mmCIF file of C-alpha atoms in Angstrom:
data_model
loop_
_atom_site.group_PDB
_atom_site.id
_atom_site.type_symbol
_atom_site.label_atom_id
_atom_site.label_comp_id
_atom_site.label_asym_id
_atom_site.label_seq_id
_atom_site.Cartn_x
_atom_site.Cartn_y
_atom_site.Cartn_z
ATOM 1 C CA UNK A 4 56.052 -13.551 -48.535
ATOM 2 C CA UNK A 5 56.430 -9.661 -47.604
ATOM 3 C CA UNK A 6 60.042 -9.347 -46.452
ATOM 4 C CA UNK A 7 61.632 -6.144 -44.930
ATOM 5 C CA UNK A 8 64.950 -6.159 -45.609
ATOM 6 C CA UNK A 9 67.399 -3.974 -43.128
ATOM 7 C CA UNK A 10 70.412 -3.114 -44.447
ATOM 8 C CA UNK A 11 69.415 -3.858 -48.291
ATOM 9 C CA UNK A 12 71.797 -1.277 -50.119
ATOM 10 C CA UNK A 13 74.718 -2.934 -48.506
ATOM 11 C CA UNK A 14 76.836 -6.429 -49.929
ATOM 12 C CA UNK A 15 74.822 -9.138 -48.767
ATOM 13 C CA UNK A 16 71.643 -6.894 -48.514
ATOM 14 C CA UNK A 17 71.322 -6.492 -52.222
ATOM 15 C CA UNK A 18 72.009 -9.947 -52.897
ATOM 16 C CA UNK A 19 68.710 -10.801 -50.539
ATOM 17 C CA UNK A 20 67.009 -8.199 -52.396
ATOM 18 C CA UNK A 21 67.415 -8.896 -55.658
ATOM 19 C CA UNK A 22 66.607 -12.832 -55.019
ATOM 20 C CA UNK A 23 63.452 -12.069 -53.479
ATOM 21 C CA UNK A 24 62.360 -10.329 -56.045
ATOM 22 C CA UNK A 25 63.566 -12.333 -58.589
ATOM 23 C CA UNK A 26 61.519 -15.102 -56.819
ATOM 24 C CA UNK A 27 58.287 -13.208 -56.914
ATOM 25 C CA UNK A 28 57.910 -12.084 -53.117
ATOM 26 C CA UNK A 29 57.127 -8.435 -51.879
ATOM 27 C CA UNK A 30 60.666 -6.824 -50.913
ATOM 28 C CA UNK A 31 60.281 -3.769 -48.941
ATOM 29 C CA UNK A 32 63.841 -2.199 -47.929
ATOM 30 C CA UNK A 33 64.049 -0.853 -44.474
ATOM 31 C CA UNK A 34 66.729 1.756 -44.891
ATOM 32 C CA UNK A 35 67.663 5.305 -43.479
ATOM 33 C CA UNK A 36 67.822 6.712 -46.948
ATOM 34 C CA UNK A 37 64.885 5.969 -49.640
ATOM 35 C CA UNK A 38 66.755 7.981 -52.393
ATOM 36 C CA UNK A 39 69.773 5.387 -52.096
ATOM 37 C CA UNK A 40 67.409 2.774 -53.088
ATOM 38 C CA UNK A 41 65.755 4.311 -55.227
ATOM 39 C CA UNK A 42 69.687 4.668 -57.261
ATOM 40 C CA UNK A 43 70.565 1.454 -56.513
ATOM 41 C CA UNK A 44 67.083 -0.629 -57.613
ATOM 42 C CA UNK A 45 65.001 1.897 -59.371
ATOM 43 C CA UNK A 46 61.299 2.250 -58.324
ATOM 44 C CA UNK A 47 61.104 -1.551 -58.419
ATOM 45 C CA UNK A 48 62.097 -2.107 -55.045
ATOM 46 C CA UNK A 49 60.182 0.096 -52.321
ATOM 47 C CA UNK A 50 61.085 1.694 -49.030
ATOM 48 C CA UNK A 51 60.341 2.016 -45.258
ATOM 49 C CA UNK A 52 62.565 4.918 -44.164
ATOM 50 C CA UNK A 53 63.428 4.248 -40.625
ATOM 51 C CA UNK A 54 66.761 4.213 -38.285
ATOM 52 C CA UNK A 55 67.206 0.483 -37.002
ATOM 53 C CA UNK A 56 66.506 1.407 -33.200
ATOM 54 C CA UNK A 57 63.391 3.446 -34.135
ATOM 55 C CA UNK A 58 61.664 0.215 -35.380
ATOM 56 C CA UNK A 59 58.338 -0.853 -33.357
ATOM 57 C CA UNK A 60 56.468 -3.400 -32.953
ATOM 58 C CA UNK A 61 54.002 -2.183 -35.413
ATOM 59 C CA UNK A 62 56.908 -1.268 -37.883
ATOM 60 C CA UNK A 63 58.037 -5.090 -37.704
ATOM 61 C CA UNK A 64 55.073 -7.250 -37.264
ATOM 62 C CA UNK A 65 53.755 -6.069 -40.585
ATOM 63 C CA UNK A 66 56.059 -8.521 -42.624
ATOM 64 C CA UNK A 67 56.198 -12.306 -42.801
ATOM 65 C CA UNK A 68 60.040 -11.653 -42.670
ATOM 66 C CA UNK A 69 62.914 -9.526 -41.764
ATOM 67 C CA UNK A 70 66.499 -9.692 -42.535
ATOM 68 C CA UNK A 71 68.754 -7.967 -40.947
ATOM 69 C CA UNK A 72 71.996 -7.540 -43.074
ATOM 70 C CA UNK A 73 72.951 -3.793 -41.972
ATOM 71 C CA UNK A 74 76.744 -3.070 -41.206
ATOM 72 C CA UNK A 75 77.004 -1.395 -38.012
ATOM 73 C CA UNK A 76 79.837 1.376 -36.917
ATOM 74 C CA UNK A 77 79.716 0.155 -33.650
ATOM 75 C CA UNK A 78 81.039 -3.557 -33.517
ATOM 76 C CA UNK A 79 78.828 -3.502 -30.039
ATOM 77 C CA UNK A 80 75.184 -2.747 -32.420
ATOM 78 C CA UNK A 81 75.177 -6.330 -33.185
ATOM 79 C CA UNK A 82 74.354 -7.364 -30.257
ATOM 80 C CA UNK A 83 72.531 -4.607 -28.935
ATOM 81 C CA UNK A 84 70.352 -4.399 -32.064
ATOM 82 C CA UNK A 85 69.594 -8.523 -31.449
ATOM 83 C CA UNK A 86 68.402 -7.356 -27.872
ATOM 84 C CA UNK A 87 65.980 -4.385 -29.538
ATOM 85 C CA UNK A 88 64.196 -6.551 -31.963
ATOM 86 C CA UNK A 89 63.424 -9.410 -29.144
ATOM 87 C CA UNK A 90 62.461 -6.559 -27.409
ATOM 88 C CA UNK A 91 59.849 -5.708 -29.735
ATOM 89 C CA UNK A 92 59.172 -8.767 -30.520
ATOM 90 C CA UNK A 93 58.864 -10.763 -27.769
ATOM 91 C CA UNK A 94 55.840 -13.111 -27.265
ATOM 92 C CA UNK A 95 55.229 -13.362 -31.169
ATOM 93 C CA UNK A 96 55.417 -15.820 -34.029
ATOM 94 C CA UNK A 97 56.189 -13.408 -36.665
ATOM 95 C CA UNK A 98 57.980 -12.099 -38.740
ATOM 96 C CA UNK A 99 60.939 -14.469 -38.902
ATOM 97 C CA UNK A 100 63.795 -12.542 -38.134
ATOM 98 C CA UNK A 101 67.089 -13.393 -39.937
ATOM 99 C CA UNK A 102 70.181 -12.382 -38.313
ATOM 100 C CA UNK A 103 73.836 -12.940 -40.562
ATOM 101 C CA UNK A 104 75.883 -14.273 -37.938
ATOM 102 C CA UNK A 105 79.952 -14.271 -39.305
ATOM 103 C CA UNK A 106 81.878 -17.399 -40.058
ATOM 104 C CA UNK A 107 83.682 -16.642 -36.718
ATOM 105 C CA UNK A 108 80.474 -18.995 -35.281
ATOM 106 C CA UNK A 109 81.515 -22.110 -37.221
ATOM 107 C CA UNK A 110 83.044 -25.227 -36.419
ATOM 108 C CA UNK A 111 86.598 -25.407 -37.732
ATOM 109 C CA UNK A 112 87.793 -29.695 -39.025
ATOM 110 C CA UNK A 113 89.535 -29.494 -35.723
ATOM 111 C CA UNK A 114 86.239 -29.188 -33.933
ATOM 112 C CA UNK A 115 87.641 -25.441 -32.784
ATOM 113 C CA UNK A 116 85.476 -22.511 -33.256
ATOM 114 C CA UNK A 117 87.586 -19.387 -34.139
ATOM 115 C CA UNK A 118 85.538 -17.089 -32.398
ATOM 116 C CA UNK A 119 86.453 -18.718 -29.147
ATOM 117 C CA UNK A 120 90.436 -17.095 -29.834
ATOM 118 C CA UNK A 121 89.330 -13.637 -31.238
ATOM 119 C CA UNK A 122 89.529 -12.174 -27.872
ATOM 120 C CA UNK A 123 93.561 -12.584 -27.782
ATOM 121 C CA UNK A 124 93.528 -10.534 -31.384
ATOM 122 C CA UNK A 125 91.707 -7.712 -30.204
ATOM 123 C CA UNK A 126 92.919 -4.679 -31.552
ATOM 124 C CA UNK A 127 94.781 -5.967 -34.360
ATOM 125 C CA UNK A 128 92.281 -5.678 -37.671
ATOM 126 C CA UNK A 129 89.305 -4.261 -37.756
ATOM 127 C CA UNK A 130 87.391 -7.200 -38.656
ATOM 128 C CA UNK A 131 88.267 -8.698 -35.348
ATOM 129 C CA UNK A 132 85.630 -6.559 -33.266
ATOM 130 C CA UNK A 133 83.098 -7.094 -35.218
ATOM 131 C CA UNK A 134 83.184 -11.088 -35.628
ATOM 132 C CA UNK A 135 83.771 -11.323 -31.942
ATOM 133 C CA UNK A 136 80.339 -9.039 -31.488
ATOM 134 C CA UNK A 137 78.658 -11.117 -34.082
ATOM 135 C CA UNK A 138 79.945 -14.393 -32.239
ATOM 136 C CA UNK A 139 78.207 -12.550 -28.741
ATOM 137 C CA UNK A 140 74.974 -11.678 -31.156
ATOM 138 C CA UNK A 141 74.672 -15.512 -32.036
ATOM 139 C CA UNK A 142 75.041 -16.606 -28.279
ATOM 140 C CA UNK A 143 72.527 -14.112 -26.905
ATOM 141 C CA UNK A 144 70.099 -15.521 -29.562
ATOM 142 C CA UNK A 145 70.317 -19.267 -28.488
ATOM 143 C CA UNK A 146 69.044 -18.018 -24.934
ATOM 144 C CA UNK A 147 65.975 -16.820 -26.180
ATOM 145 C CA UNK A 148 62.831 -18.604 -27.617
ATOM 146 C CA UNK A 149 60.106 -16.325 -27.629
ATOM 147 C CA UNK A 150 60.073 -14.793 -30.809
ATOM 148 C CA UNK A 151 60.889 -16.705 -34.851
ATOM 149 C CA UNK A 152 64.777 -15.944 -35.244
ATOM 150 C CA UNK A 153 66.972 -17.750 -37.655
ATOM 151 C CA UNK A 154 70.457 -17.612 -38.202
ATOM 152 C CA UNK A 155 72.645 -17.758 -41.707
ATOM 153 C CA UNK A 156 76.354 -17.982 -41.483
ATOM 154 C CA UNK A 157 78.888 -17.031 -44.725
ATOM 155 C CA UNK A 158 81.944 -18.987 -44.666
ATOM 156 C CA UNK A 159 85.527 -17.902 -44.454
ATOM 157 C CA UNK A 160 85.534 -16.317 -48.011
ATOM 158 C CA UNK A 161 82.283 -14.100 -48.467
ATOM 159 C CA UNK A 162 82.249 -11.567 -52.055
ATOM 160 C CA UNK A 163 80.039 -10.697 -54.267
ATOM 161 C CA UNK A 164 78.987 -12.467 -56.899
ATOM 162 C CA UNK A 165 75.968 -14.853 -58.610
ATOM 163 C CA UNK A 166 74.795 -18.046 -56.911
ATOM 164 C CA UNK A 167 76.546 -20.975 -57.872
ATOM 165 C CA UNK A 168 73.838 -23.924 -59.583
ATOM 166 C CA UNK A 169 73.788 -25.899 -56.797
ATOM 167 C CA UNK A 170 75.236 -25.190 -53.083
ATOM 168 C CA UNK A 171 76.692 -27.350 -49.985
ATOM 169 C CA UNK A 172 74.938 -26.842 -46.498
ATOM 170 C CA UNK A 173 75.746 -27.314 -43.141
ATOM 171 C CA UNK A 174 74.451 -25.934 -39.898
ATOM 172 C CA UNK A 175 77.060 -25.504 -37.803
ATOM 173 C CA UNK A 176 80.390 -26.332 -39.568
ATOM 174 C CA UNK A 177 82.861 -24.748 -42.021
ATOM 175 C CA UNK A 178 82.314 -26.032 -45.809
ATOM 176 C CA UNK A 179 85.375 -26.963 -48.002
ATOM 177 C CA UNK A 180 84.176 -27.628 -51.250
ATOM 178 C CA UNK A 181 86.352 -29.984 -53.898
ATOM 179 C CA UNK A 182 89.431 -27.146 -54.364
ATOM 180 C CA UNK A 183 89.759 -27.285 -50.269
ATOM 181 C CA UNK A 184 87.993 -23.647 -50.042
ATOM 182 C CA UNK A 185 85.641 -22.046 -47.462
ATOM 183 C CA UNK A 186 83.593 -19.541 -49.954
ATOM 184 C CA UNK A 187 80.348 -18.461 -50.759
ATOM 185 C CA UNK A 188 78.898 -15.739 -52.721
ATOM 186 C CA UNK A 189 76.318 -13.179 -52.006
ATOM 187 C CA UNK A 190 74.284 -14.774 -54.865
ATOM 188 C CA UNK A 191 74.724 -18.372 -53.191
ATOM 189 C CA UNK A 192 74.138 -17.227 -49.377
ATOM 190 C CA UNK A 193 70.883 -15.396 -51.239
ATOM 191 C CA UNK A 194 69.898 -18.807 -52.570
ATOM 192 C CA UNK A 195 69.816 -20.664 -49.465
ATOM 193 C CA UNK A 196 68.513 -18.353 -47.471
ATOM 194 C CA UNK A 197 65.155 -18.328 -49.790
ATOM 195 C CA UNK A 198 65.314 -21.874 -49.943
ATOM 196 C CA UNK A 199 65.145 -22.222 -46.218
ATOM 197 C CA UNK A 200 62.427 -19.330 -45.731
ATOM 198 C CA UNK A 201 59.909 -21.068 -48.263
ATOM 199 C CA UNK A 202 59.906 -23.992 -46.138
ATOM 200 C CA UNK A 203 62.130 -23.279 -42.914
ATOM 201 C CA UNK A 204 63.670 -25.860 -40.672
ATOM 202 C CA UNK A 205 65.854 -23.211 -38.403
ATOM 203 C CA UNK A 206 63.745 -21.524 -36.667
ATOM 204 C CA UNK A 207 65.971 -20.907 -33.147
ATOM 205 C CA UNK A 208 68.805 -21.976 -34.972
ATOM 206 C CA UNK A 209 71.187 -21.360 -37.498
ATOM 207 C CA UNK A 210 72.597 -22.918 -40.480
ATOM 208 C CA UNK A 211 75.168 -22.122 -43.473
ATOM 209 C CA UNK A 212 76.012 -22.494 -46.983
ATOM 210 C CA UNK A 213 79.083 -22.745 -49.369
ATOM 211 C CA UNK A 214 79.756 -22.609 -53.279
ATOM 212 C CA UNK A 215 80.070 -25.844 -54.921
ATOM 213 C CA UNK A 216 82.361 -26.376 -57.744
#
């Protein structure tokens, strides 16, 4: 597949690059700066220098794929950025585009969803803005169905790290796994999400994936 990755110098970005092109496919990073890739990957990986709400139509539709794993200033983007790309890509079947929605999305044991109480923590931690954004990004997406999105979710713990040998999966609930954690690692989310794309069954949904020990 050709996949442009947005955001691929970043945590979970590099993760998605460097598991594409482990697994053979043609990883392009989408990026505002081509000599950070260039540091980070060598002249293995190339670039597509442009600034997320410059992309077009054309820019886009020329990969099977996009994933969109850039970390915006403005906890607001999220959402706004969802609305662009539908924008430009409304009315097609391609590329997929793959939006990291946070944990904030998933069903807690209690059948809660902690994004639904964010709103009385605003204010308090930074993080709380942008999973409550990320929680609006995920709603505006399950009112549209004219162009391929999918969705990927971490869980509660998300760090760097390699993919465990074999994952748990879920598509709309938190994952403990046998020590009573909610993890994954960049390398694991990475692994799922390729294992969905070569042979997806979440297109206009979303789905999620946790280390298993």
């Amino acid at each position: 597949m050709n996949i442009g990755i947005i955001g691929a110098t970043g945590m979970a970005g590099s993760a998605f690059v460097i598991e594409g092109y482990q697994r053979r496919h043609q990883v392009t990073a989408i990026t505002r700066s081509a000599g950070k890739v260039t540091r980070m990957f060598g002249n293995e990986i190339p670039s597509f220098e442009r600034q997320n709400f410059e992309l077009t139509r054309e820019d886009l539709t020329q990969f099977d794929v996009i994933i969109v794993a850039s970390n915006f200033t403005r906890a607001s983007d999220h959402v706004r950025f969802a609305e662009y790309l539908h924008d430009q890509l409304a009315g097609t079947d391609a590329p997929i585009v793959v939006f990291i929605v946070g944990s904030s999305t998933l069903q807690m044991p209690d059948g809660s969803v902690m994004a639904d109480r964010l709103g009385l923590m605003r204010g308090q931690a930074p993080w709380i803005e942008a999973a409550i954004e990320q929680a609006n990004e995920y709603k505006y997406l399950q009112t549209v169905d004219d162009f391929a999105w999918m969705a990927i979710s971490p869980q509660q713990a998300f760090m760097p790290g390699p993919a465990t040998p074999t994952y748990l999966k879920s598509d709309d609930a938190l994952i403990f796994n046998a020590r009573e954690e909610s993890r994954v690692t960049t390398g694991t989310l990475a692994k799922a999400l390729y294992d969905e794309l070569e042979a997806p069954t979440h297109i206009h949904g979303r789905f999620t994936a946790a280390d298993k020990f």
